Amino acid sequence: MVSCGGGASSVIGGPRKGAEVLYAAFVTPNGGGPGGTIVPMSLNTSSGALTALSPVGGPGNAVKIVVDSSRTSLYSSDFNTGMLYAYSIHPASGNLTPS
């Protein structure tokens, strides 16, 4: 897994076997309050093209995105509030469901 912190988003590689999914966290303006978004994107490994899947609500000021070793859960924390957001990862699509 690869993650990138700082700036306006965090990114991490995805969970599906046989397919690649990238997750990006988009924060609210100035990182204030709730209202951020986590967007799963399928990656075409031949062309490098990304296709957005179904976005879900996330931390307003995401610090990091982490996928567990079983690739069934995703977690993201909020820098301002200290809250932890948890999601289940759909095994076939890579889409997220808040836990």
Short mmCIF file of N, CA and C in Angstrom, two decimals:
data_model
loop_
_atom_site.label_atom_id
_atom_site.label_comp_id
_atom_site.label_asym_id
_atom_site.label_seq_id
_atom_site.Cartn_x
_atom_site.Cartn_y
_atom_site.Cartn_z
N MET A 1 0.83 -1.17 0.00
CA MET A 1 0.00 0.00 0.00
C MET A 1 0.88 1.24 0.00
N VAL A 2 0.39 2.26 -0.63
CA VAL A 2 1.09 3.53 -0.69
C VAL A 2 0.13 4.59 -0.22
N SER A 3 0.62 5.50 0.61
CA SER A 3 -0.23 6.61 1.02
C SER A 3 0.54 7.90 0.88
N CYS A 4 -0.19 8.97 0.75
CA CYS A 4 0.41 10.28 0.57
C CYS A 4 -0.33 11.24 1.48
N GLY A 5 0.34 11.94 2.34
CA GLY A 5 -0.31 12.87 3.26
C GLY A 5 0.04 14.30 2.92
N GLY A 6 -0.62 15.21 3.60
CA GLY A 6 -0.36 16.62 3.39
C GLY A 6 -1.14 17.18 2.23
N GLY A 7 -1.14 18.48 2.09
CA GLY A 7 -1.88 19.11 1.00
C GLY A 7 -3.37 18.90 1.14
N ALA A 8 -4.04 18.80 0.00
CA ALA A 8 -5.49 18.75 0.00
C ALA A 8 -6.07 17.36 -0.03
N SER A 9 -5.25 16.33 -0.14
CA SER A 9 -5.83 14.99 -0.20
C SER A 9 -4.85 13.94 0.29
N SER A 10 -5.39 12.78 0.64
CA SER A 10 -4.59 11.61 0.96
C SER A 10 -4.99 10.51 0.00
N VAL A 11 -4.06 9.67 -0.39
CA VAL A 11 -4.34 8.64 -1.39
C VAL A 11 -3.76 7.32 -0.92
N ILE A 12 -4.48 6.23 -1.19
CA ILE A 12 -3.97 4.90 -0.85
C ILE A 12 -4.48 3.88 -1.85
N GLY A 13 -3.68 2.87 -2.11
CA GLY A 13 -4.05 1.79 -3.02
C GLY A 13 -5.14 0.91 -2.42
N GLY A 14 -5.82 0.18 -3.29
CA GLY A 14 -7.05 -0.47 -2.88
C GLY A 14 -7.03 -1.95 -2.64
N PRO A 15 -8.22 -2.49 -2.39
CA PRO A 15 -8.37 -3.79 -1.78
C PRO A 15 -8.64 -4.97 -2.69
N ARG A 16 -9.10 -4.77 -3.89
CA ARG A 16 -9.65 -5.89 -4.65
C ARG A 16 -8.57 -6.74 -5.27
N LYS A 17 -8.75 -8.05 -5.20
CA LYS A 17 -7.86 -8.97 -5.90
C LYS A 17 -8.26 -8.99 -7.36
N GLY A 18 -7.30 -8.90 -8.26
CA GLY A 18 -7.59 -8.92 -9.68
C GLY A 18 -7.96 -7.56 -10.23
N ALA A 19 -8.09 -6.57 -9.39
CA ALA A 19 -8.40 -5.21 -9.83
C ALA A 19 -7.68 -4.25 -8.89
N GLU A 20 -7.48 -3.04 -9.35
CA GLU A 20 -6.80 -2.04 -8.54
C GLU A 20 -7.77 -0.92 -8.22
N VAL A 21 -7.79 -0.50 -6.96
CA VAL A 21 -8.63 0.61 -6.52
C VAL A 21 -7.74 1.57 -5.75
N LEU A 22 -7.91 2.86 -6.01
CA LEU A 22 -7.20 3.91 -5.32
C LEU A 22 -8.23 4.69 -4.53
N TYR A 23 -7.92 5.11 -3.31
CA TYR A 23 -8.82 5.91 -2.49
C TYR A 23 -8.20 7.28 -2.27
N ALA A 24 -8.97 8.33 -2.50
CA ALA A 24 -8.50 9.70 -2.29
C ALA A 24 -9.44 10.40 -1.32
N ALA A 25 -8.87 11.11 -0.35
CA ALA A 25 -9.67 11.89 0.61
C ALA A 25 -9.58 13.36 0.22
N PHE A 26 -10.72 13.97 0.03
CA PHE A 26 -10.80 15.39 -0.30
C PHE A 26 -11.35 16.12 0.91
N VAL A 27 -10.62 17.10 1.41
CA VAL A 27 -10.99 17.81 2.63
C VAL A 27 -11.88 19.00 2.32
N THR A 28 -12.53 19.53 3.37
CA THR A 28 -13.35 20.73 3.22
C THR A 28 -12.42 21.93 3.11
N PRO A 29 -12.90 23.05 2.55
CA PRO A 29 -12.06 24.24 2.47
C PRO A 29 -11.52 24.61 3.85
N ASN A 30 -10.25 24.85 3.94
CA ASN A 30 -9.55 25.19 5.17
C ASN A 30 -9.63 24.08 6.21
N GLY A 31 -10.09 22.87 5.82
CA GLY A 31 -10.15 21.74 6.74
C GLY A 31 -11.12 21.92 7.88
N GLY A 32 -12.08 22.83 7.74
CA GLY A 32 -12.99 23.13 8.84
C GLY A 32 -14.21 22.26 8.87
N GLY A 33 -14.40 21.53 9.96
CA GLY A 33 -15.62 20.77 10.19
C GLY A 33 -15.78 19.56 9.31
N PRO A 34 -16.95 18.89 9.45
CA PRO A 34 -17.20 17.70 8.63
C PRO A 34 -17.46 18.10 7.19
N GLY A 35 -17.61 17.14 6.34
CA GLY A 35 -17.95 17.44 4.96
C GLY A 35 -16.91 17.05 3.96
N GLY A 36 -15.86 16.36 4.39
CA GLY A 36 -14.89 15.84 3.45
C GLY A 36 -15.48 14.66 2.69
N THR A 37 -14.76 14.18 1.71
CA THR A 37 -15.23 13.07 0.88
C THR A 37 -14.09 12.09 0.65
N ILE A 38 -14.42 10.79 0.67
CA ILE A 38 -13.47 9.77 0.24
C ILE A 38 -14.01 9.19 -1.05
N VAL A 39 -13.17 9.22 -2.08
CA VAL A 39 -13.59 8.76 -3.41
C VAL A 39 -12.77 7.54 -3.81
N PRO A 40 -13.43 6.37 -3.96
CA PRO A 40 -12.73 5.22 -4.53
C PRO A 40 -12.65 5.38 -6.04
N MET A 41 -11.53 5.00 -6.62
CA MET A 41 -11.35 5.09 -8.07
C MET A 41 -10.73 3.80 -8.59
N SER A 42 -11.32 3.24 -9.64
CA SER A 42 -10.73 2.05 -10.24
C SER A 42 -9.58 2.51 -11.14
N LEU A 43 -8.53 1.72 -11.15
CA LEU A 43 -7.33 2.03 -11.92
C LEU A 43 -7.19 1.03 -13.06
N ASN A 44 -7.13 1.56 -14.29
CA ASN A 44 -6.84 0.73 -15.45
C ASN A 44 -5.33 0.57 -15.50
N THR A 45 -4.84 -0.63 -15.21
CA THR A 45 -3.39 -0.83 -15.12
C THR A 45 -2.69 -0.77 -16.47
N SER A 46 -3.43 -0.87 -17.56
CA SER A 46 -2.83 -0.76 -18.89
C SER A 46 -2.60 0.69 -19.29
N SER A 47 -3.62 1.54 -19.06
CA SER A 47 -3.54 2.93 -19.50
C SER A 47 -3.21 3.90 -18.38
N GLY A 48 -3.43 3.47 -17.13
CA GLY A 48 -3.24 4.38 -16.00
C GLY A 48 -4.45 5.25 -15.72
N ALA A 49 -5.53 5.07 -16.49
CA ALA A 49 -6.73 5.89 -16.32
C ALA A 49 -7.45 5.55 -15.02
N LEU A 50 -7.96 6.59 -14.36
CA LEU A 50 -8.76 6.42 -13.14
C LEU A 50 -10.22 6.69 -13.45
N THR A 51 -11.11 5.88 -12.88
CA THR A 51 -12.54 6.08 -13.02
C THR A 51 -13.14 6.17 -11.62
N ALA A 52 -13.78 7.30 -11.31
CA ALA A 52 -14.38 7.49 -9.98
C ALA A 52 -15.53 6.51 -9.78
N LEU A 53 -15.57 5.92 -8.58
CA LEU A 53 -16.67 5.05 -8.18
C LEU A 53 -17.61 5.88 -7.30
N SER A 54 -18.27 5.29 -6.32
CA SER A 54 -19.24 6.00 -5.48
C SER A 54 -18.55 6.68 -4.30
N PRO A 55 -18.55 8.03 -4.24
CA PRO A 55 -17.93 8.74 -3.11
C PRO A 55 -18.76 8.57 -1.84
N VAL A 56 -18.10 8.68 -0.69
CA VAL A 56 -18.77 8.65 0.61
C VAL A 56 -18.28 9.82 1.45
N GLY A 57 -19.10 10.24 2.41
CA GLY A 57 -18.71 11.30 3.33
C GLY A 57 -17.51 10.86 4.16
N GLY A 58 -16.63 11.81 4.46
CA GLY A 58 -15.43 11.49 5.22
C GLY A 58 -15.01 12.64 6.10
N PRO A 59 -13.82 12.55 6.68
CA PRO A 59 -13.32 13.59 7.56
C PRO A 59 -13.18 14.93 6.84
N GLY A 60 -13.45 16.00 7.56
CA GLY A 60 -13.28 17.33 7.00
C GLY A 60 -11.82 17.67 6.77
N ASN A 61 -10.94 17.08 7.58
CA ASN A 61 -9.50 17.33 7.44
C ASN A 61 -8.77 16.00 7.60
N ALA A 62 -8.90 15.15 6.59
CA ALA A 62 -8.31 13.80 6.64
C ALA A 62 -6.80 13.87 6.77
N VAL A 63 -6.26 13.07 7.68
CA VAL A 63 -4.82 12.99 7.88
C VAL A 63 -4.24 11.84 7.07
N LYS A 64 -4.90 10.70 7.12
CA LYS A 64 -4.38 9.50 6.48
C LYS A 64 -5.53 8.55 6.19
N ILE A 65 -5.34 7.71 5.17
CA ILE A 65 -6.26 6.63 4.86
C ILE A 65 -5.47 5.33 5.01
N VAL A 66 -6.06 4.35 5.71
CA VAL A 66 -5.40 3.07 5.92
C VAL A 66 -6.37 1.94 5.59
N VAL A 67 -5.90 0.97 4.81
CA VAL A 67 -6.67 -0.24 4.52
C VAL A 67 -6.07 -1.36 5.36
N ASP A 68 -6.93 -2.13 6.06
CA ASP A 68 -6.41 -3.22 6.89
C ASP A 68 -5.83 -4.33 6.03
N SER A 69 -5.06 -5.21 6.65
CA SER A 69 -4.34 -6.25 5.91
C SER A 69 -5.25 -7.25 5.22
N SER A 70 -6.49 -7.41 5.70
CA SER A 70 -7.44 -8.32 5.04
C SER A 70 -8.14 -7.64 3.87
N ARG A 71 -7.90 -6.34 3.71
CA ARG A 71 -8.48 -5.54 2.63
C ARG A 71 -10.01 -5.52 2.67
N THR A 72 -10.56 -5.54 3.89
CA THR A 72 -12.02 -5.49 4.05
C THR A 72 -12.49 -4.23 4.75
N SER A 73 -11.56 -3.46 5.33
CA SER A 73 -11.92 -2.24 6.05
C SER A 73 -10.96 -1.11 5.69
N LEU A 74 -11.49 0.10 5.69
CA LEU A 74 -10.70 1.31 5.45
C LEU A 74 -10.95 2.25 6.62
N TYR A 75 -9.91 2.94 7.07
CA TYR A 75 -10.02 3.87 8.19
C TYR A 75 -9.38 5.19 7.78
N SER A 76 -9.97 6.29 8.26
CA SER A 76 -9.41 7.61 8.03
C SER A 76 -9.63 8.46 9.27
N SER A 77 -8.64 9.26 9.63
CA SER A 77 -8.76 10.09 10.82
C SER A 77 -8.84 11.56 10.43
N ASP A 78 -9.44 12.34 11.33
CA ASP A 78 -9.60 13.78 11.12
C ASP A 78 -8.62 14.53 12.02
N PHE A 79 -7.77 15.34 11.43
CA PHE A 79 -6.75 16.08 12.16
C PHE A 79 -7.36 17.03 13.19
N ASN A 80 -8.42 17.74 12.82
CA ASN A 80 -9.00 18.75 13.70
C ASN A 80 -9.79 18.17 14.86
N THR A 81 -10.56 17.11 14.61
CA THR A 81 -11.47 16.58 15.64
C THR A 81 -10.92 15.36 16.36
N GLY A 82 -9.93 14.69 15.78
CA GLY A 82 -9.41 13.46 16.35
C GLY A 82 -10.32 12.26 16.12
N MET A 83 -11.41 12.45 15.37
CA MET A 83 -12.35 11.36 15.10
C MET A 83 -11.76 10.37 14.11
N LEU A 84 -12.17 9.10 14.26
CA LEU A 84 -11.77 8.05 13.34
C LEU A 84 -13.00 7.62 12.55
N TYR A 85 -12.89 7.59 11.24
CA TYR A 85 -13.97 7.16 10.36
C TYR A 85 -13.64 5.75 9.89
N ALA A 86 -14.64 4.85 9.93
CA ALA A 86 -14.43 3.45 9.55
C ALA A 86 -15.41 3.07 8.44
N TYR A 87 -14.94 2.28 7.49
CA TYR A 87 -15.74 1.86 6.34
C TYR A 87 -15.49 0.38 6.05
N SER A 88 -16.52 -0.29 5.55
CA SER A 88 -16.37 -1.64 5.01
C SER A 88 -16.11 -1.50 3.52
N ILE A 89 -15.24 -2.34 2.99
CA ILE A 89 -14.91 -2.31 1.56
C ILE A 89 -15.66 -3.44 0.87
N HIS A 90 -16.43 -3.09 -0.17
CA HIS A 90 -17.14 -4.11 -0.94
C HIS A 90 -16.10 -4.92 -1.71
N PRO A 91 -16.09 -6.26 -1.54
CA PRO A 91 -15.02 -7.06 -2.13
C PRO A 91 -14.97 -7.07 -3.65
N ALA A 92 -16.10 -6.90 -4.32
CA ALA A 92 -16.10 -6.95 -5.79
C ALA A 92 -15.88 -5.58 -6.42
N SER A 93 -16.48 -4.54 -5.83
CA SER A 93 -16.43 -3.22 -6.47
C SER A 93 -15.36 -2.31 -5.90
N GLY A 94 -15.02 -2.48 -4.62
CA GLY A 94 -14.11 -1.55 -3.96
C GLY A 94 -14.82 -0.36 -3.36
N ASN A 95 -16.15 -0.24 -3.56
CA ASN A 95 -16.91 0.86 -2.96
C ASN A 95 -16.91 0.72 -1.44
N LEU A 96 -17.18 1.83 -0.76
CA LEU A 96 -17.14 1.89 0.70
C LEU A 96 -18.54 2.04 1.29
N THR A 97 -18.73 1.44 2.47
CA THR A 97 -19.95 1.61 3.27
C THR A 97 -19.51 2.02 4.66
N PRO A 98 -20.03 3.16 5.19
CA PRO A 98 -19.66 3.55 6.55
C PRO A 98 -20.01 2.44 7.55
N SER A 99 -19.10 2.16 8.47
CA SER A 99 -19.32 1.11 9.48
C SER A 99 -19.93 1.71 10.73
#
